[in-house]
Amino acid sequence: MPIEILMPALSPTMTDGKLAKWLVQEGDKVQAGDIIAEIETDKATMELETIDEGTVAKILVSEGAEGVPVNDAICILSLEDDSLTDTQISIKELNIKDLPKETKPIPEKTLTLPPTETTSPSDPNPPGSNTKDSAVKASENRILASPLAKRIAEKAGLGLGGIMGSGPNGRILKLDVEEALKESFGNTQGNTTAKSTNVSVSEESSPPNHANQGQTAVPHTKIRKVIAERVSQSKQEVPHFYLTVECQIDNLLLLRKELNSTAGSLYKLSVNDFIVKAAGLAMKQIPSVNAIWTEQEVRLFSSVDVAVAVAAKTGLITPIVTDVDNKRLSEISNEIKDLARRANENKLKPHEFQGGGFSISNLGMYGIKEFSAIINQPQAAILAIGAAEEIPIVKEGAVSIGTLMRCTLSCDHRVIDGVLGAEFLSEFKRLLSNPLQLLV
């Protein structure tokens, strides 16, 4: 029997995804392990492998489609012993399965859509007439819509009959309903304003087209939308407070230079590698920092896993370095480089960027002296690393030149009190000032 390839759940928070790119076409033969598509999730763009051998019989979701629910069929794979009839029956059954169940009638709101083109009365086929007619016919026969789209429409009291779906076979998705609601809301506002002022809306009074004023509109990617949503949510929900400490790293720089000089091609340590190791050992000493917040409880991690912020091409991502306290500096260094490289190539596996009780963001390489980072929920803390700079230091009445680096800890006050955060930073500073302890 033919096999349905489903939209996978590539992360615990993923409810739908974007089919960013098809790497196969109908009629292509595939082997187990072949990459057939790229899926854009709420965290990254991932490659989708097939675990079966066969022929791509039917592509059900078009390239670029957004809001495809998890576990929805995206293509059909026919196996070697499948007949053409078997494949046709599978496609037919899939279409029947997509039909909506009986629901109570929903009072429809009328959508007043703005005219897009001016046509003459004599034009027998005005622009959009075919689209409108097909929408009416589709609504008379059946309406294909995802469960989430139906729930949103029902809650808003919006009928689905006048909405054109962007999904497979014209299926109405969440984004289609949201766009329809926006248009309805915008038209209602526009009509109300025109009536109250008794002034015709002219081209001059319309909102300016910013794209014609030297600006370029860049559509949001799914990852950018998720980043925007989560950082906004974190700042709104998490009671942040900040602690800053200055760490002298002259001994660390000398040790790094010495270790790299004898490493050959085995590794090349960066200052950030020492920072990750020091943070891991400090978390081991102050375990209450290695925690996440839930509404029921604070959960402490037994393993020391550190998320390291990486500016990938698709957006910010935080791959996880696991068991930091038990790994050598060389292992940490090579692992971070490998994770960063694969993050830029969209080749990270879900478990490599999920979890962790603590994050580190380093902007020191850009000359940023100090900054405060936004906590990566549900984690309780994130450490922001500034640039190292040589400045005069007064010690026991004598002035000398030393290299200082400012480190700012953002804490979730629901989990970490001021004293606890200060204890962590104190231990972290001690380890960076005495880097030989990072080698033990």
Tab-separated table of C-alpha atoms in Angstrom:
chain	number	residue	atom	x	y	z
A	1	MET	CA	0.000	0.000	0.000
A	2	PRO	CA	1.189	3.561	-0.681
A	3	ILE	CA	2.600	5.473	2.284
A	4	GLU	CA	1.590	8.933	3.447
A	5	ILE	CA	4.539	11.169	4.357
A	6	LEU	CA	3.343	13.388	7.209
A	7	MET	CA	4.379	16.811	8.444
A	8	PRO	CA	6.692	15.791	11.315
A	9	ALA	CA	6.792	17.269	14.819
A	10	LEU	CA	10.418	18.377	14.892
A	11	SER	CA	10.214	20.040	18.303
A	12	PRO	CA	7.984	19.680	21.393
A	13	THR	CA	6.412	23.111	20.779
A	14	MET	CA	5.772	22.601	17.069
A	15	THR	CA	2.095	22.533	16.064
A	16	ASP	CA	2.529	23.392	12.403
A	17	GLY	CA	5.336	24.071	9.972
A	18	LYS	CA	6.220	25.664	6.681
A	19	LEU	CA	7.161	23.484	3.743
A	20	ALA	CA	10.088	25.661	2.755
A	21	LYS	CA	11.343	23.621	-0.193
A	22	TRP	CA	10.698	20.382	-2.039
A	23	LEU	CA	13.864	18.536	-3.062
A	24	VAL	CA	11.955	15.933	-5.098
A	25	GLN	CA	9.293	15.974	-7.796
A	26	GLU	CA	6.390	13.684	-8.581
A	27	GLY	CA	7.761	10.586	-10.271
A	28	ASP	CA	11.148	10.726	-8.544
A	29	LYS	CA	12.443	7.515	-7.001
A	30	VAL	CA	13.780	7.825	-3.452
A	31	GLN	CA	15.819	5.587	-1.171
A	32	ALA	CA	15.600	5.309	2.615
A	33	GLY	CA	17.566	8.189	4.110
A	34	ASP	CA	17.104	10.527	1.127
A	35	ILE	CA	16.335	14.173	1.919
A	36	ILE	CA	13.013	14.995	0.265
A	37	ALA	CA	12.111	18.413	1.710
A	38	GLU	CA	13.138	21.276	3.963
A	39	ILE	CA	10.736	22.072	6.805
A	40	GLU	CA	10.815	25.423	8.587
A	41	THR	CA	9.839	24.928	12.230
A	42	ASP	CA	9.413	27.306	15.140
A	43	LYS	CA	13.154	27.011	15.824
A	44	ALA	CA	15.065	26.245	12.628
A	45	THR	CA	14.904	24.932	9.084
A	46	MET	CA	15.252	21.154	9.156
A	47	GLU	CA	15.769	18.498	6.500
A	48	LEU	CA	13.087	15.823	6.148
A	49	GLU	CA	14.317	12.304	5.421
A	50	THR	CA	12.261	9.440	4.085
A	51	ILE	CA	12.632	6.108	5.849
A	52	ASP	CA	11.084	4.139	2.987
A	53	GLU	CA	12.039	3.324	-0.584
A	54	GLY	CA	9.601	4.124	-3.368
A	55	THR	CA	8.350	6.679	-5.888
A	56	VAL	CA	6.899	10.104	-5.136
A	57	ALA	CA	3.359	9.544	-6.440
A	58	LYS	CA	1.682	12.781	-5.357
A	59	ILE	CA	2.830	16.020	-3.722
A	60	LEU	CA	-0.053	17.277	-1.581
A	61	VAL	CA	1.425	20.475	-0.125
A	62	SER	CA	2.907	23.115	-2.384
A	63	GLU	CA	6.358	24.566	-1.798
A	64	GLY	CA	6.243	27.620	0.468
A	65	ALA	CA	2.968	26.621	2.153
A	66	GLU	CA	2.784	27.881	5.751
A	67	GLY	CA	0.781	26.665	8.717
A	68	VAL	CA	0.745	23.007	7.648
A	69	PRO	CA	-0.470	21.136	10.771
A	70	VAL	CA	1.712	18.435	12.295
A	71	ASN	CA	0.699	14.938	11.114
A	72	ASP	CA	-1.030	16.253	7.982
A	73	ALA	CA	-0.054	14.331	4.841
A	74	ILE	CA	2.314	16.310	2.627
A	75	CYS	CA	2.971	13.692	-0.081
A	76	ILE	CA	2.246	10.093	-1.041
A	77	LEU	CA	4.984	7.554	-1.646
A	78	SER	CA	4.108	4.487	-3.711
A	79	LEU	CA	6.078	1.332	-3.008
A	80	GLU	CA	7.591	-0.968	-5.602
A	81	ASP	CA	4.750	-3.504	-5.531
A	82	ASP	CA	1.953	-0.898	-5.541
A	83	SER	CA	-0.295	-0.727	-8.574
A	84	LEU	CA	-1.575	2.506	-10.086
A	85	THR	CA	-5.027	1.681	-8.722
A	86	ASP	CA	-3.661	1.366	-5.167
A	87	THR	CA	-2.099	4.810	-5.410
A	88	GLN	CA	-5.248	6.392	-6.863
A	89	ILE	CA	-7.367	4.861	-4.095
A	90	SER	CA	-4.976	6.202	-1.433
A	91	ILE	CA	-5.168	9.714	-2.876
A	92	LYS	CA	-8.971	9.501	-3.040
A	93	GLU	CA	-9.192	8.234	0.557
A	94	LEU	CA	-6.929	11.057	1.681
A	95	ASN	CA	-9.213	13.639	0.065
A	96	ILE	CA	-12.260	12.055	1.710
A	97	LYS	CA	-10.485	12.018	5.072
A	98	ASP	CA	-9.912	15.779	4.750
A	99	LEU	CA	-13.642	16.476	4.490
A	100	PRO	CA	-14.936	18.310	7.600
A	101	LYS	CA	-17.227	16.529	10.006
A	102	GLU	CA	-20.799	17.717	10.601
A	103	THR	CA	-20.774	20.895	12.630
A	104	LYS	CA	-23.424	23.253	13.900
A	105	PRO	CA	-24.092	26.139	11.531
A	106	ILE	CA	-22.130	29.257	12.408
A	107	PRO	CA	-23.641	32.714	11.822
A	108	GLU	CA	-21.506	34.279	9.132
A	109	LYS	CA	-19.967	37.710	9.208
A	110	THR	CA	-19.967	39.483	5.873
A	111	LEU	CA	-16.479	40.296	4.600
A	112	THR	CA	-16.314	43.518	2.599
A	113	LEU	CA	-13.202	43.074	0.503
A	114	PRO	CA	-11.595	46.176	-1.050
A	115	PRO	CA	-11.575	46.374	-4.872
A	116	THR	CA	-8.173	45.528	-6.302
A	117	GLU	CA	-8.699	46.589	-9.932
A	118	THR	CA	-11.105	48.891	-11.769
A	119	THR	CA	-13.005	47.250	-14.625
A	120	SER	CA	-15.423	48.565	-17.205
A	121	PRO	CA	-19.100	47.477	-17.018
A	122	SER	CA	-18.753	45.922	-20.453
A	123	ASP	CA	-15.960	43.589	-19.372
A	124	PRO	CA	-17.588	40.106	-19.339
A	125	ASN	CA	-14.811	38.612	-17.180
A	126	PRO	CA	-13.683	41.176	-14.607
A	127	PRO	CA	-10.474	40.340	-12.690
A	128	GLY	CA	-11.101	38.006	-9.753
A	129	SER	CA	-14.481	36.808	-11.046
A	130	ASN	CA	-13.213	33.266	-11.598
A	131	THR	CA	-11.682	33.189	-8.127
A	132	LYS	CA	-14.891	34.437	-6.564
A	133	ASP	CA	-17.058	31.993	-8.519
A	134	SER	CA	-14.813	29.085	-7.538
A	135	ALA	CA	-14.942	30.156	-3.905
A	136	VAL	CA	-18.761	30.245	-4.021
A	137	LYS	CA	-18.925	26.833	-5.676
A	138	ALA	CA	-16.472	25.397	-3.159
A	139	SER	CA	-18.543	26.731	-0.289
A	140	GLU	CA	-21.683	25.186	-1.774
A	141	ASN	CA	-20.101	21.775	-2.099
A	142	ARG	CA	-17.585	21.429	0.711
A	143	ILE	CA	-15.156	23.482	2.724
A	144	LEU	CA	-11.686	22.112	3.396
A	145	ALA	CA	-10.196	23.677	6.503
A	146	SER	CA	-7.724	22.695	9.203
A	147	PRO	CA	-9.139	22.120	12.714
A	148	LEU	CA	-7.279	25.176	14.036
A	149	ALA	CA	-8.688	27.383	11.264
A	150	LYS	CA	-12.203	26.166	12.092
A	151	ARG	CA	-11.760	26.913	15.797
A	152	ILE	CA	-10.472	30.444	15.139
A	153	ALA	CA	-13.318	31.149	12.693
A	154	GLU	CA	-15.953	29.742	15.056
A	155	LYS	CA	-14.649	31.813	17.949
A	156	ALA	CA	-14.780	34.963	15.801
A	157	GLY	CA	-18.198	34.102	14.371
A	158	LEU	CA	-16.733	34.071	10.877
A	159	GLY	CA	-18.013	31.851	8.081
A	160	LEU	CA	-15.480	30.015	5.955
A	161	GLY	CA	-17.444	30.162	2.699
A	162	GLY	CA	-15.867	33.358	1.394
A	163	ILE	CA	-12.269	32.561	2.312
A	164	MET	CA	-9.817	31.285	-0.280
A	165	GLY	CA	-7.525	28.637	1.185
A	166	SER	CA	-3.792	28.596	0.546
A	167	GLY	CA	-3.295	24.978	1.589
A	168	PRO	CA	-3.392	21.803	-0.510
A	169	ASN	CA	-6.567	21.471	-2.608
A	170	GLY	CA	-7.610	24.951	-1.497
A	171	ARG	CA	-7.624	23.960	2.165
A	172	ILE	CA	-8.184	26.892	4.517
A	173	LEU	CA	-5.359	27.315	7.035
A	174	LYS	CA	-4.984	29.384	10.181
A	175	LEU	CA	-3.189	32.169	8.300
A	176	ASP	CA	-6.050	32.423	5.783
A	177	VAL	CA	-8.600	32.974	8.561
A	178	GLU	CA	-6.366	35.522	10.297
A	179	GLU	CA	-5.910	37.455	7.041
A	180	ALA	CA	-9.673	37.441	6.463
A	181	LEU	CA	-10.282	38.782	9.969
A	182	LYS	CA	-7.703	41.534	9.421
A	183	GLU	CA	-9.343	42.567	6.143
A	184	SER	CA	-12.792	42.526	7.737
A	185	PHE	CA	-11.586	44.634	10.659
A	186	GLY	CA	-9.781	47.072	8.373
A	187	ASN	CA	-12.779	47.518	6.081
A	188	THR	CA	-15.103	48.081	9.036
A	189	GLN	CA	-12.806	50.808	10.347
A	190	GLY	CA	-12.528	52.401	6.916
A	191	ASN	CA	-16.299	52.448	6.343
A	192	THR	CA	-16.962	53.884	9.781
A	193	THR	CA	-14.444	56.670	9.278
A	194	ALA	CA	-15.793	57.564	5.850
A	195	LYS	CA	-19.368	57.809	7.146
A	196	SER	CA	-18.534	59.843	10.220
A	197	THR	CA	-16.495	62.432	8.336
A	198	ASN	CA	-18.668	62.404	5.183
A	199	VAL	CA	-15.472	62.690	3.116
A	200	SER	CA	-14.658	60.434	0.175
A	201	VAL	CA	-11.433	58.481	0.621
A	202	SER	CA	-9.123	59.577	-2.172
A	203	GLU	CA	-5.814	58.199	-3.315
A	204	GLU	CA	-4.040	61.085	-1.582
A	205	SER	CA	-5.584	60.228	1.809
A	206	SER	CA	-4.667	56.534	1.611
A	207	PRO	CA	-1.778	55.261	3.751
A	208	PRO	CA	1.541	55.953	2.014
A	209	ASN	CA	3.245	53.171	0.144
A	210	HIS	CA	6.475	52.973	2.128
A	211	ALA	CA	8.021	50.614	-0.405
A	212	ASN	CA	8.082	53.540	-2.840
A	213	GLN	CA	9.930	55.746	-0.357
A	214	GLY	CA	13.260	53.958	-0.385
A	215	GLN	CA	12.130	51.093	1.850
A	216	THR	CA	11.999	47.397	1.111
A	217	ALA	CA	9.402	45.102	2.658
A	218	VAL	CA	10.976	41.889	3.970
A	219	PRO	CA	8.321	39.254	4.823
A	220	HIS	CA	8.681	37.622	8.236
A	221	THR	CA	10.021	34.094	8.245
A	222	LYS	CA	8.458	31.622	10.647
A	223	ILE	CA	11.634	31.658	12.746
A	224	ARG	CA	11.629	35.472	12.960
A	225	LYS	CA	7.971	35.434	14.031
A	226	VAL	CA	8.724	32.905	16.761
A	227	ILE	CA	11.752	34.881	17.992
A	228	ALA	CA	9.641	38.051	18.129
A	229	GLU	CA	6.852	36.267	19.978
A	230	ARG	CA	9.116	34.641	22.559
A	231	VAL	CA	11.329	37.610	23.402
A	232	SER	CA	8.191	39.753	23.780
A	233	GLN	CA	6.615	37.096	25.983
A	234	SER	CA	9.770	36.806	28.085
A	235	LYS	CA	9.996	40.547	28.732
A	236	GLN	CA	6.287	40.702	29.588
A	237	GLU	CA	6.100	37.621	31.820
A	238	VAL	CA	9.540	37.209	33.396
A	239	PRO	CA	10.612	39.613	36.188
A	240	HIS	CA	14.167	40.274	34.971
A	241	PHE	CA	16.892	41.702	37.171
A	242	TYR	CA	20.539	42.184	36.250
A	243	LEU	CA	23.900	41.730	37.942
A	244	THR	CA	27.215	42.822	36.383
A	245	VAL	CA	30.743	41.817	37.342
A	246	GLU	CA	34.171	42.671	35.915
A	247	CYS	CA	36.485	39.703	35.356
A	248	GLN	CA	40.241	40.091	34.903
A	249	ILE	CA	41.342	37.598	32.252
A	250	ASP	CA	45.085	38.243	31.771
A	251	ASN	CA	45.983	34.795	33.140
A	252	LEU	CA	43.315	33.231	30.934
A	253	LEU	CA	44.730	34.883	27.794
A	254	LEU	CA	48.243	33.662	28.612
A	255	LEU	CA	47.021	30.107	29.231
A	256	ARG	CA	44.976	30.142	26.018
A	257	LYS	CA	47.993	31.259	24.003
A	258	GLU	CA	50.174	28.530	25.509
A	259	LEU	CA	47.613	25.755	24.951
A	260	ASN	CA	46.933	26.790	21.351
A	261	SER	CA	50.643	26.919	20.542
A	262	THR	CA	50.997	23.191	21.243
A	263	ALA	CA	47.603	22.013	19.943
A	264	GLY	CA	48.420	21.870	16.247
A	265	SER	CA	45.265	20.998	14.304
A	266	LEU	CA	43.573	19.230	17.231
A	267	TYR	CA	41.791	22.330	18.523
A	268	LYS	CA	41.925	26.113	18.715
A	269	LEU	CA	40.605	27.502	21.978
A	270	SER	CA	38.656	30.760	22.072
A	271	VAL	CA	37.924	32.955	25.076
A	272	ASN	CA	34.304	31.860	24.762
A	273	ASP	CA	35.310	28.225	25.317
A	274	PHE	CA	36.790	29.174	28.705
A	275	ILE	CA	33.635	31.159	29.512
A	276	VAL	CA	31.361	28.186	28.776
A	277	LYS	CA	33.523	25.875	30.897
A	278	ALA	CA	33.661	28.359	33.793
A	279	ALA	CA	29.887	28.859	33.671
A	280	GLY	CA	29.352	25.087	33.748
A	281	LEU	CA	31.594	24.600	36.786
A	282	ALA	CA	29.955	27.556	38.555
A	283	MET	CA	26.545	25.993	37.898
A	284	LYS	CA	27.834	22.773	39.442
A	285	GLN	CA	28.788	24.697	42.580
A	286	ILE	CA	25.567	26.774	42.615
A	287	PRO	CA	23.030	24.218	41.301
A	288	SER	CA	19.955	26.371	41.988
A	289	VAL	CA	20.915	28.532	38.991
A	290	ASN	CA	20.630	25.486	36.718
A	291	ALA	CA	16.843	25.520	36.690
A	292	ILE	CA	13.674	26.294	34.777
A	293	TRP	CA	10.382	27.810	35.910
A	294	THR	CA	6.991	26.117	35.531
A	295	GLU	CA	3.646	27.181	36.996
A	296	GLN	CA	3.694	24.136	39.292
A	297	GLU	CA	7.332	24.022	40.384
A	298	VAL	CA	10.955	25.000	39.868
A	299	ARG	CA	12.817	22.142	38.181
A	300	LEU	CA	16.528	21.690	38.880
A	301	PHE	CA	18.695	19.928	36.298
A	302	SER	CA	21.125	17.223	37.352
A	303	SER	CA	23.208	17.571	34.168
A	304	VAL	CA	25.005	20.802	33.303
A	305	ASP	CA	23.904	21.733	29.774
A	306	VAL	CA	24.653	25.213	28.429
A	307	ALA	CA	22.918	26.845	25.454
A	308	VAL	CA	25.277	29.003	23.386
A	309	ALA	CA	23.688	31.729	21.244
A	310	VAL	CA	24.636	31.485	17.556
A	311	ALA	CA	23.686	34.058	14.908
A	312	ALA	CA	22.747	31.658	12.094
A	313	LYS	CA	21.692	32.799	8.630
A	314	THR	CA	18.055	32.003	9.386
A	315	GLY	CA	18.059	33.788	12.750
A	316	LEU	CA	19.190	33.375	16.340
A	317	ILE	CA	19.474	29.791	17.573
A	318	THR	CA	20.890	28.354	20.801
A	319	PRO	CA	22.471	24.905	20.323
A	320	ILE	CA	23.195	22.978	23.514
A	321	VAL	CA	26.616	21.922	24.809
A	322	THR	CA	25.851	19.001	27.122
A	323	ASP	CA	27.719	17.855	30.260
A	324	VAL	CA	29.929	20.950	30.225
A	325	ASP	CA	31.323	20.270	33.694
A	326	ASN	CA	32.659	16.860	32.615
A	327	LYS	CA	34.187	17.844	29.260
A	328	ARG	CA	37.682	19.103	28.521
A	329	LEU	CA	38.160	22.560	27.046
A	330	SER	CA	39.232	21.038	23.738
A	331	GLU	CA	36.024	18.978	23.559
A	332	ILE	CA	33.883	22.024	24.333
A	333	SER	CA	35.735	24.080	21.724
A	334	ASN	CA	35.338	21.531	18.936
A	335	GLU	CA	31.702	20.867	19.828
A	336	ILE	CA	30.763	24.569	19.752
A	337	LYS	CA	32.421	25.006	16.346
A	338	ASP	CA	30.605	21.952	14.983
A	339	LEU	CA	27.225	23.093	16.350
A	340	ALA	CA	27.687	26.615	14.958
A	341	ARG	CA	28.661	25.281	11.531
A	342	ARG	CA	25.670	22.951	11.332
A	343	ALA	CA	23.350	25.680	12.641
A	344	ASN	CA	24.329	27.829	9.657
A	345	GLU	CA	23.765	24.862	7.335
A	346	ASN	CA	20.328	24.081	8.885
A	347	LYS	CA	21.573	20.619	9.820
A	348	LEU	CA	21.035	20.625	13.592
A	349	LYS	CA	18.928	17.820	15.004
A	350	PRO	CA	16.027	18.792	17.308
A	351	HIS	CA	17.694	17.487	20.493
A	352	GLU	CA	20.743	19.676	19.767
A	353	PHE	CA	18.883	22.953	20.286
A	354	GLN	CA	16.235	21.966	22.849
A	355	GLY	CA	16.592	22.005	26.613
A	356	GLY	CA	19.392	23.351	28.744
A	357	GLY	CA	18.997	25.275	31.972
A	358	PHE	CA	21.270	28.215	31.166
A	359	SER	CA	22.297	30.329	28.155
A	360	ILE	CA	25.344	32.396	27.167
A	361	SER	CA	25.347	35.243	24.641
A	362	ASN	CA	28.712	36.748	23.669
A	363	LEU	CA	28.911	40.010	21.684
A	364	GLY	CA	32.442	40.837	22.794
A	365	MET	CA	33.884	40.079	19.348
A	366	TYR	CA	31.896	43.061	18.027
A	367	GLY	CA	33.404	45.456	20.550
A	368	ILE	CA	30.254	45.639	22.704
A	369	LYS	CA	31.485	46.510	26.192
A	370	GLU	CA	28.354	45.567	28.112
A	371	PHE	CA	24.750	44.526	27.440
A	372	SER	CA	21.792	42.787	29.062
A	373	ALA	CA	20.281	39.744	27.366
A	374	ILE	CA	16.656	38.588	27.410
A	375	ILE	CA	16.069	35.320	29.266
A	376	ASN	CA	15.352	32.310	27.062
A	377	GLN	CA	12.211	30.884	28.674
A	378	PRO	CA	11.701	28.620	30.547
A	379	GLN	CA	15.346	28.954	31.621
A	380	ALA	CA	16.025	31.100	34.672
A	381	ALA	CA	19.189	32.931	33.585
A	382	ILE	CA	21.334	34.064	30.678
A	383	LEU	CA	24.896	35.412	30.832
A	384	ALA	CA	25.826	38.301	28.511
A	385	ILE	CA	29.553	38.664	27.735
A	386	GLY	CA	31.097	41.983	26.707
A	387	ALA	CA	34.417	42.817	25.059
A	388	ALA	CA	37.727	42.436	26.883
A	389	GLU	CA	39.708	45.682	27.068
A	390	GLU	CA	42.964	46.822	28.611
A	391	ILE	CA	42.505	49.493	31.283
A	392	PRO	CA	44.513	50.861	34.245
A	393	ILE	CA	43.916	48.838	37.417
A	394	VAL	CA	44.771	50.048	40.903
A	395	LYS	CA	45.851	47.268	43.260
A	396	GLU	CA	47.383	47.867	46.690
A	397	GLY	CA	48.188	51.453	45.747
A	398	ALA	CA	49.987	50.530	42.518
A	399	VAL	CA	48.671	51.125	39.000
A	400	SER	CA	49.082	48.475	36.304
A	401	ILE	CA	47.445	47.620	32.993
A	402	GLY	CA	45.027	44.717	33.070
A	403	THR	CA	42.447	43.123	30.751
A	404	LEU	CA	38.901	43.325	32.087
A	405	MET	CA	35.702	41.844	30.695
A	406	ARG	CA	32.200	42.806	31.855
A	407	CYS	CA	29.708	39.984	32.304
A	408	THR	CA	26.019	40.633	33.014
A	409	LEU	CA	23.708	37.962	34.409
A	410	SER	CA	19.989	38.326	33.617
A	411	CYS	CA	17.963	36.465	36.254
A	412	ASP	CA	14.347	35.368	36.585
A	413	HIS	CA	13.462	36.663	40.055
A	414	ARG	CA	10.844	33.930	40.443
A	415	VAL	CA	13.685	31.382	40.540
A	416	ILE	CA	16.876	33.262	41.418
A	417	ASP	CA	17.192	35.794	44.228
A	418	GLY	CA	19.830	38.516	44.222
A	419	VAL	CA	22.148	36.691	46.625
A	420	LEU	CA	21.977	33.472	44.596
A	421	GLY	CA	22.836	35.329	41.389
A	422	ALA	CA	25.711	37.113	43.142
A	423	GLU	CA	27.100	33.798	44.435
A	424	PHE	CA	27.088	32.375	40.913
A	425	LEU	CA	28.874	35.408	39.437
A	426	SER	CA	31.425	35.375	42.244
A	427	GLU	CA	32.312	31.727	41.516
A	428	PHE	CA	32.348	32.385	37.772
A	429	LYS	CA	34.733	35.334	38.237
A	430	ARG	CA	37.018	33.277	40.492
A	431	LEU	CA	37.328	30.532	37.873
A	432	LEU	CA	38.128	32.945	35.035
A	433	SER	CA	40.748	34.676	37.179
A	434	ASN	CA	42.353	31.292	37.980
A	435	PRO	CA	41.959	29.443	34.651
A	436	LEU	CA	44.195	26.506	35.626
A	437	GLN	CA	41.217	25.252	37.651
A	438	LEU	CA	39.339	24.852	34.366
A	439	LEU	CA	41.854	22.184	33.353
A	440	VAL	CA	41.412	19.995	36.418
